Coordinates of C-alpha atoms in Angstrom, one line a residue:
Chain A
M1 CA 120.2 35.3 116.9
S2 CA 117.6 32.8 117.9
K3 CA 114.5 32.2 115.9
E4 CA 112.4 33.5 118.8
N5 CA 114.3 36.8 118.9
N6 CA 114.1 37.1 115.2
A7 CA 110.3 36.7 115.2
K8 CA 110.0 39.3 118.0
N9 CA 112.0 41.8 116.0
I10 CA 109.9 41.3 113.0
I11 CA 106.7 41.8 115.0
R12 CA 108.1 44.9 116.7
K13 CA 109.2 46.3 113.4
N14 CA 105.8 45.7 111.7
L15 CA 103.8 47.0 114.7
Y16 CA 106.1 50.0 115.1
L17 CA 107.1 49.0 118.6
N18 CA 110.7 49.8 118.1
T19 CA 112.2 52.8 119.8
N20 CA 112.1 55.7 117.4
M21 CA 114.3 58.7 118.0
S22 CA 114.3 61.9 116.1
L23 CA 117.1 64.3 116.9
T24 CA 117.2 68.0 116.0
D25 CA 120.7 69.4 116.4
N26 CA 121.7 68.9 119.9
T27 CA 118.7 70.7 121.3
E28 CA 115.7 68.5 120.8
I29 CA 114.9 64.8 120.8
V30 CA 111.5 63.3 120.1
L31 CA 111.3 59.8 121.4
E32 CA 108.6 57.2 120.7
N33 CA 107.8 54.1 122.6
C34 CA 109.4 55.4 125.8
K35 CA 108.8 53.2 128.8
K36 CA 110.2 54.9 131.8
I37 CA 112.3 57.8 133.1
L38 CA 114.8 56.1 135.3
E39 CA 116.6 59.2 136.5
Y40 CA 116.1 62.9 135.8
N41 CA 117.6 66.2 136.7
D42 CA 118.6 69.3 134.8
I43 CA 121.9 67.9 133.5
Y44 CA 121.2 64.2 133.1
I45 CA 118.3 62.0 132.0
K46 CA 118.2 58.2 131.9
I47 CA 115.4 56.6 129.9
S48 CA 114.3 53.1 129.4
T49 CA 112.4 52.1 126.3
S50 CA 111.0 48.7 125.3
T51 CA 114.3 47.7 123.6
I52 CA 117.1 49.9 124.9
T53 CA 118.2 52.0 127.8
F54 CA 120.1 55.3 127.1
Q55 CA 121.2 58.4 128.9
I56 CA 121.5 62.0 127.9
W57 CA 124.0 64.4 129.4
G58 CA 123.5 68.1 128.8
K59 CA 122.3 71.4 130.3
D60 CA 118.9 72.7 131.1
L61 CA 117.2 69.5 130.2
E62 CA 113.5 69.9 130.0
I63 CA 110.7 67.4 129.2
T64 CA 108.2 69.4 127.3
D65 CA 105.7 66.7 126.7
F66 CA 105.2 63.4 128.4
E67 CA 102.1 61.5 127.6
G68 CA 101.2 58.2 126.1
K69 CA 104.4 56.6 124.9
G70 CA 106.0 59.8 123.5
L71 CA 108.5 62.1 125.0
I72 CA 110.1 65.3 123.9
I73 CA 113.3 66.4 125.6
K74 CA 114.7 69.9 125.0
G75 CA 117.9 71.4 126.2
K76 CA 121.6 71.5 125.2
F77 CA 122.8 67.9 124.8
S78 CA 126.5 67.1 125.3
S79 CA 126.3 63.4 124.9
I80 CA 123.9 60.5 124.3
E81 CA 125.0 57.1 125.5
F82 CA 123.4 53.8 124.9
L83 CA 123.8 51.3 127.8
Chain B
M1 CA 91.5 78.8 124.7
F2 CA 91.0 75.2 125.8
N3 CA 93.6 75.7 128.5
Q4 CA 91.6 78.6 129.8
V5 CA 88.6 76.4 130.2
R6 CA 90.5 73.3 131.5
G7 CA 92.7 75.3 133.8
V8 CA 96.5 74.8 133.8
V9 CA 98.3 74.3 137.2
E10 CA 102.0 74.6 137.7
L11 CA 103.3 72.3 140.5
E12 CA 106.5 72.2 142.4
V13 CA 107.5 68.7 143.6
I14 CA 110.0 68.4 146.4
G15 CA 111.7 65.2 147.4
N16 CA 113.7 62.3 146.0
G17 CA 112.5 60.0 143.3
Y18 CA 110.3 62.3 141.4
E19 CA 111.0 60.2 138.3
K20 CA 108.6 57.7 139.8
L21 CA 105.9 60.3 140.0
L22 CA 106.4 61.1 136.3
N23 CA 106.3 57.4 135.3
D24 CA 103.2 56.7 137.4
A25 CA 101.5 59.8 136.0
K26 CA 102.2 58.6 132.5
D27 CA 100.9 55.1 133.3
N28 CA 97.7 56.6 134.8
G29 CA 97.1 58.7 131.7
I30 CA 97.9 62.0 133.4
I31 CA 99.1 64.5 131.0
C32 CA 102.2 66.4 132.2
F33 CA 104.1 69.0 130.2
D34 CA 106.8 71.6 130.5
I35 CA 108.7 69.4 133.0
K36 CA 111.9 70.8 134.3
V37 CA 114.3 70.5 137.2
A38 CA 115.8 73.4 139.0
N39 CA 117.4 73.6 142.5
E40 CA 116.6 69.9 143.0
K41 CA 112.9 70.6 142.6
L42 CA 110.7 69.3 139.8
Y43 CA 108.4 71.7 138.2
I44 CA 105.5 70.3 136.1
K45 CA 102.4 71.6 134.5
T46 CA 99.2 69.7 134.3
Y47 CA 95.4 70.3 134.0
K48 CA 93.2 71.1 136.9
K49 CA 91.4 67.7 136.8
N50 CA 94.7 65.8 137.4
I51 CA 95.7 67.6 140.6
K52 CA 94.0 65.1 142.9
K53 CA 95.6 62.1 141.1
I54 CA 99.1 63.7 141.3
E55 CA 98.6 64.4 144.9
D56 CA 97.8 60.8 145.6
I57 CA 100.8 59.6 143.7
S58 CA 103.1 62.0 145.4
K59 CA 101.8 60.8 148.8
R60 CA 102.7 57.3 147.8
Y61 CA 106.3 58.2 147.2
G62 CA 106.7 60.7 150.0
L63 CA 106.9 63.8 147.8
V64 CA 105.7 67.2 148.7
I65 CA 103.6 69.1 146.2
N66 CA 103.1 72.8 146.1
I67 CA 100.9 74.6 143.7
I68 CA 102.8 77.5 142.2
S69 CA 100.3 79.0 139.8
K70 CA 96.9 78.5 138.4
K71 CA 95.9 79.8 135.1
G72 CA 92.5 79.7 133.5
F73 CA 89.1 81.1 133.5
I74 CA 87.8 78.1 135.4
F75 CA 89.7 79.1 138.6
K76 CA 88.0 82.5 138.5
I77 CA 84.6 81.0 138.2
I78 CA 85.2 78.5 141.0
K79 CA 85.7 81.4 143.5
Y80 CA 82.0 82.2 142.9
K81 CA 80.6 78.7 143.1
R82 CA 79.0 79.4 146.5
R83 CA 77.7 82.8 145.4
Y84 CA 74.2 81.6 144.6
G85 CA 73.0 85.1 143.7
I86 CA 75.6 85.4 140.9
I87 CA 74.7 81.9 139.6
L88 CA 71.0 82.8 139.7
G89 CA 71.7 86.1 138.0
A90 CA 73.7 84.4 135.3
A91 CA 70.9 81.8 134.8
I92 CA 68.3 84.6 134.6
L93 CA 70.5 86.5 132.1
I94 CA 70.9 83.4 129.9
F95 CA 67.1 82.7 130.2
N96 CA 66.3 86.4 129.3
I97 CA 68.7 86.3 126.3
I98 CA 67.0 83.2 125.0
F99 CA 63.5 84.4 125.8
F100 CA 63.9 87.9 124.3
S101 CA 65.6 86.5 121.2
N102 CA 62.5 84.4 120.5
I103 CA 59.7 86.9 120.9
V104 CA 58.7 89.8 118.8
L105 CA 59.9 92.9 120.6
K106 CA 60.0 95.3 117.6
V107 CA 58.7 95.2 114.1
S108 CA 60.9 97.0 111.6
I109 CA 59.3 97.7 108.3
N110 CA 61.5 98.8 105.4
G111 CA 60.9 99.9 101.9
N112 CA 57.3 100.9 102.1
E113 CA 56.1 104.3 100.9
K114 CA 52.6 103.7 99.5
V115 CA 51.5 101.2 102.0
S116 CA 51.7 102.7 105.5
D117 CA 53.3 101.1 108.5
D118 CA 49.9 100.9 110.2
E119 CA 48.4 98.9 107.3
I120 CA 51.3 96.4 107.5
M121 CA 51.0 96.2 111.3
S122 CA 47.3 95.6 111.0
F123 CA 47.9 92.9 108.4
L124 CA 50.5 91.2 110.6
E125 CA 48.1 91.3 113.5
Q126 CA 45.4 89.7 111.4
N127 CA 47.9 86.9 110.7
G128 CA 48.6 86.4 114.4
V129 CA 51.9 88.4 114.5
K130 CA 52.0 91.1 117.2
Y131 CA 54.3 92.2 119.9
W132 CA 55.3 89.4 122.3
S133 CA 54.4 86.7 119.6
F134 CA 56.6 83.6 119.8
I135 CA 59.0 83.9 116.7
P136 CA 59.4 80.1 116.0
D137 CA 55.6 80.0 115.6
I138 CA 55.6 82.5 112.8
D139 CA 55.6 81.1 109.3
M140 CA 57.7 83.8 107.8
D141 CA 57.8 82.6 104.2
N142 CA 54.1 82.2 104.1
L143 CA 53.6 85.6 105.7
G144 CA 55.7 87.2 103.0
R145 CA 53.6 85.5 100.2
K146 CA 50.4 86.5 101.9
M147 CA 51.5 90.1 102.1
Y148 CA 52.4 90.1 98.4
I149 CA 48.9 88.8 97.6
A150 CA 47.1 91.2 100.0
F151 CA 48.6 94.5 98.8
D152 CA 48.5 95.4 95.2
E153 CA 51.3 98.0 95.7
I154 CA 53.7 95.4 97.0
S155 CA 55.7 93.5 94.4
W156 CA 57.9 91.6 96.8
A157 CA 57.9 91.0 100.5
T158 CA 59.9 89.0 102.9
V159 CA 59.7 88.6 106.7
R160 CA 62.7 87.6 108.8
N161 CA 64.0 88.1 112.3
S162 CA 67.2 89.4 113.8
G163 CA 66.9 88.4 117.5
G164 CA 63.7 89.8 118.8
I165 CA 63.3 92.2 115.9
L166 CA 60.9 91.2 113.2
I167 CA 62.1 92.7 109.9
V168 CA 59.6 93.2 107.1
D169 CA 61.4 94.1 103.9
I170 CA 59.1 95.3 101.2
R171 CA 59.6 96.3 97.6
E172 CA 56.8 98.3 96.1
E173 CA 55.6 98.3 92.6
T174 CA 56.9 101.2 90.5
K175 CA 54.0 102.3 88.3
K176 CA 54.9 102.6 84.7
P177 CA 54.7 106.1 83.4
E178 CA 51.6 106.8 81.3
M179 CA 52.5 105.8 77.8
V180 CA 51.6 108.3 75.2
P181 CA 51.0 106.5 72.0
I182 CA 53.1 108.1 69.3
N183 CA 50.4 107.5 66.7
Q184 CA 47.6 109.1 68.8
K185 CA 46.4 112.1 66.9
C186 CA 45.6 115.2 68.8
N187 CA 45.0 119.0 68.7
V188 CA 46.5 121.5 71.1
I189 CA 43.6 123.4 72.8
S190 CA 43.7 126.6 74.8
D191 CA 42.8 126.2 78.4
K192 CA 42.5 130.0 79.0
N193 CA 41.2 133.1 77.5
A194 CA 44.5 134.7 76.5
Q195 CA 46.5 136.6 73.9
I196 CA 49.2 134.7 72.1
I197 CA 52.7 136.1 72.5
K198 CA 54.8 133.4 71.1
I199 CA 54.0 130.2 69.2
K200 CA 56.4 127.5 68.2
V201 CA 55.0 124.5 66.4
F202 CA 56.8 121.2 66.5
S203 CA 54.2 119.2 64.6
G204 CA 50.8 120.1 63.2
T205 CA 49.5 123.3 61.8
A206 CA 49.4 126.6 63.8
A207 CA 45.8 127.6 64.1
V208 CA 46.6 131.0 65.6
S209 CA 49.4 133.5 65.2
E210 CA 51.2 135.8 67.5
G211 CA 49.0 138.7 68.7
D212 CA 45.8 136.8 68.3
G213 CA 43.3 136.6 71.1
V214 CA 42.1 133.1 71.9
A215 CA 39.1 131.8 73.8
K216 CA 39.2 128.9 76.2
G217 CA 38.6 125.7 74.3
S218 CA 39.8 127.0 70.9
V219 CA 42.3 125.1 68.8
L220 CA 45.8 126.5 69.0
I221 CA 47.7 123.9 67.0
S222 CA 45.7 121.7 64.7
G223 CA 46.5 118.0 64.3
I224 CA 45.3 118.0 60.7
V225 CA 48.1 118.7 58.2
T226 CA 47.5 119.3 54.5
D227 CA 50.4 118.7 52.1
K228 CA 51.1 120.6 48.9
F229 CA 49.0 118.2 46.9
G230 CA 46.0 119.0 49.1
K231 CA 46.0 115.7 50.9
S232 CA 45.1 115.9 54.6
E233 CA 46.4 113.7 57.3
A234 CA 46.1 113.7 61.1
V235 CA 49.2 114.0 63.2
R236 CA 50.0 114.4 66.9
A237 CA 50.1 118.2 67.3
D238 CA 52.8 119.5 69.5
G239 CA 54.3 122.9 70.2
E240 CA 55.1 125.6 72.7
I241 CA 52.6 128.4 73.1
I242 CA 53.3 131.4 75.4
A243 CA 50.2 133.5 76.0
R244 CA 49.2 136.5 78.2
Y245 CA 46.2 136.2 80.3
Q246 CA 44.6 137.7 83.4
E247 CA 43.7 136.1 86.7
E248 CA 41.9 137.6 89.6
V249 CA 42.5 136.5 93.1
C250 CA 40.9 137.8 96.2
F251 CA 42.5 137.9 99.7
Y252 CA 40.6 138.7 102.9
Q253 CA 41.7 139.3 106.4
P254 CA 39.0 139.8 109.1
L255 CA 39.8 142.4 111.7
E256 CA 38.6 140.0 114.4
H257 CA 39.8 136.5 114.2
M258 CA 41.0 133.5 116.2
K259 CA 44.8 133.4 116.5
M260 CA 46.9 130.4 117.6
N261 CA 49.7 131.4 119.9
E262 CA 52.4 129.0 121.2
V263 CA 52.3 129.1 124.9
G264 CA 54.9 126.6 125.8
I265 CA 56.8 123.5 125.2
V266 CA 56.6 120.3 127.3
E267 CA 59.3 117.7 127.0
K268 CA 58.8 114.2 128.4
K269 CA 61.7 111.8 128.5
S270 CA 61.7 108.1 129.2
L271 CA 64.0 105.2 128.9
C272 CA 63.1 102.9 126.1
I273 CA 64.1 99.4 124.9
W274 CA 63.7 98.6 121.2
G275 CA 61.6 101.7 120.7
K276 CA 59.2 100.8 123.5
S277 CA 59.0 103.1 126.5
L278 CA 59.7 101.4 129.8
W279 CA 56.9 103.3 131.6
N280 CA 53.7 104.6 130.4
T281 CA 53.9 108.0 128.8
N282 CA 50.3 108.7 128.0
Y283 CA 50.6 112.4 128.6
I284 CA 47.9 114.5 127.1
P285 CA 48.3 118.2 127.4
D286 CA 45.5 120.2 128.9
E287 CA 45.6 122.7 126.0
K288 CA 43.2 121.9 123.2
A289 CA 45.8 122.5 120.5
F290 CA 49.2 121.0 120.4
T291 CA 51.7 119.3 118.2
H292 CA 53.7 116.3 119.1
D293 CA 57.1 115.2 118.0
R294 CA 58.8 112.0 119.1
T295 CA 62.5 111.2 118.8
I296 CA 64.6 108.3 120.1
N297 CA 68.3 108.6 120.7
Y298 CA 69.9 105.2 121.2
F299 CA 72.9 104.7 123.4
S300 CA 76.0 103.3 121.6
F301 CA 78.9 101.3 122.8
L302 CA 82.0 101.9 120.6
S303 CA 80.4 101.8 117.1
L304 CA 77.6 99.5 118.2
K305 CA 74.2 100.9 118.5
L306 CA 72.5 99.6 121.7
P307 CA 68.8 98.9 121.8
I308 CA 68.4 101.0 124.8
G309 CA 67.8 104.7 124.4
I310 CA 66.1 107.9 125.5
L311 CA 62.6 108.5 124.1
K312 CA 61.8 112.2 124.0
D313 CA 58.3 113.5 123.4
T314 CA 58.0 117.2 122.7
Y315 CA 54.6 118.9 122.9
H316 CA 54.3 122.4 121.4
L317 CA 51.2 123.8 123.2
Y318 CA 49.0 126.4 121.5
E319 CA 46.2 128.6 122.8
Y320 CA 43.5 130.2 120.8
E321 CA 43.2 133.9 121.2
N322 CA 40.6 136.3 120.0
A323 CA 42.8 138.8 118.1
V324 CA 41.7 142.2 117.0
E325 CA 43.7 143.7 114.1
T326 CA 43.9 147.3 113.1
P327 CA 43.3 148.0 109.3
I328 CA 47.1 148.5 108.9
S329 CA 48.1 145.2 110.6
A330 CA 45.3 143.3 108.7
E331 CA 46.6 144.7 105.4
K332 CA 50.1 143.6 106.4
I333 CA 48.8 140.1 107.1
C334 CA 47.0 140.1 103.7
F335 CA 50.1 141.1 101.9
E336 CA 52.0 138.2 103.6
K337 CA 49.3 135.9 102.3
I338 CA 49.7 137.4 98.8
K339 CA 53.4 136.8 98.9
D340 CA 53.0 133.2 99.9
Y341 CA 50.4 132.7 97.2
E342 CA 52.6 134.0 94.5
D343 CA 55.6 131.9 95.7
I344 CA 53.4 128.8 95.5
F345 CA 51.4 129.4 92.3
Y346 CA 53.4 131.8 90.2
S347 CA 56.9 130.7 90.8
D348 CA 57.2 129.2 87.2
K349 CA 55.2 132.0 85.6
T350 CA 56.1 135.6 84.7
I351 CA 53.9 138.3 86.3
T352 CA 53.9 141.2 83.9
D353 CA 51.4 143.4 85.7
K354 CA 49.6 143.4 89.0
Q355 CA 46.5 145.6 89.7
I356 CA 45.8 145.9 93.4
I357 CA 42.3 146.9 94.4
K358 CA 41.7 147.4 98.2
E359 CA 38.3 147.2 99.6
N360 CA 37.7 148.0 103.3
D361 CA 34.7 147.3 105.3
N362 CA 33.9 147.2 109.0
S363 CA 34.6 143.5 109.3
G364 CA 38.0 143.2 107.5
I365 CA 40.3 144.1 104.7
K366 CA 39.7 142.7 101.2
I367 CA 42.4 142.9 98.5
R368 CA 41.6 141.9 95.0
I369 CA 44.6 141.5 92.7
V370 CA 44.3 141.2 88.9
Y371 CA 47.5 139.5 87.7
T372 CA 48.6 139.7 84.1
I373 CA 50.7 136.6 83.5
D374 CA 52.8 135.3 80.7
S375 CA 53.0 131.6 80.7
E376 CA 52.6 128.5 78.6
I377 CA 49.0 127.5 77.8
G378 CA 47.3 124.6 75.9
F379 CA 46.6 121.0 76.5
K380 CA 46.4 118.1 74.1
Q381 CA 43.0 116.8 73.1
N382 CA 42.8 113.5 71.1
I383 CA 41.2 113.4 67.7
I384 CA 39.0 110.4 67.3
I385 CA 39.1 109.3 63.7

């Protein structure tokens, strides 16, 4: 890892800019520092954050709160994949 | 509650790429919640103020937006935004509530017995407080203090208001019972010419015995006690003395007299607010004699008593009539008077004998009664040493 990347990581960590995920069972995920919803329907959601991109497969996926940089997704998740 | 005020709108978004709408909404600080997809349509909820912005974003991405539902009190009000009468009415209502909460509509005086309501009202008027006075102008603390100083009978007074009602709470001074000094020497003196039936001495020396006749003013129990060594000392004489005495009472009923007959009842009802009639009810009956009762029945809503009520004035009208009694009816009236007299004056005494002497003349019936009564006599008279 280059020195530049290392410095970026330290800054992100100290300023809490990293992607923070809190998962409750396979029914709820609270996501911080979300950047964009790339794709969304009731079985699939693809999200881009400042550091990663990931997708969730499941059933009855619902975004209950989308404001600022936070996001809460509810539903029945079958898989979470990091791209 | 806040949602009711802000107004929540549920939108249906049709078209491809609604993710862009969500991202743009987020970037523009538009709050969206309860986002879900069903039948290839996006459903979102947002606040009323964001609708215009979301519509603009959706136009940019070629999306169609339909409003599914609107929830909130704000949407109900908006319907009436061009109904100027309602707006004006609401404004007048608010103005009235504020106005009537700040002027004296009623004065409620509590806790007064010795000082009459009229005296307190007159005092308040002297201090610039009357109906329709502006409440914030009234110095209530000072008024309470002034009232305390002005009336000797008042030991504590406070003035406060509850809306347009000025409440005057008063606590009156309870006079201390007359203190009888235990060392005050006295005799028990007869207050009637009587014959002693029973005498019981608690302290002092009996000056009379049972069967004795006593004159008014004579000593019954002496406050001077002499011990077996011949030494005298004064004490506070006390005892129970039952005596028999006579009293004569005369009752007279003229054969011709003025009689007051009830000729009718007039009831006047009016709507009142805070005890004040909405229209003038200065009704004065034509009859010279009448009695007047006023009652107010307030309306109530659930258990809440409303300030609006029905004021009912009842006038009992009387007419003077020149009545002529027969000797028999006049005697009957006389005996009714005698019965009333006995109920009032001799209820706590025993009437042992009653001598009735009737005297008739052309003008009326006169009945003299000589009562023989058994009752307690005597009063305490201080001995000044």
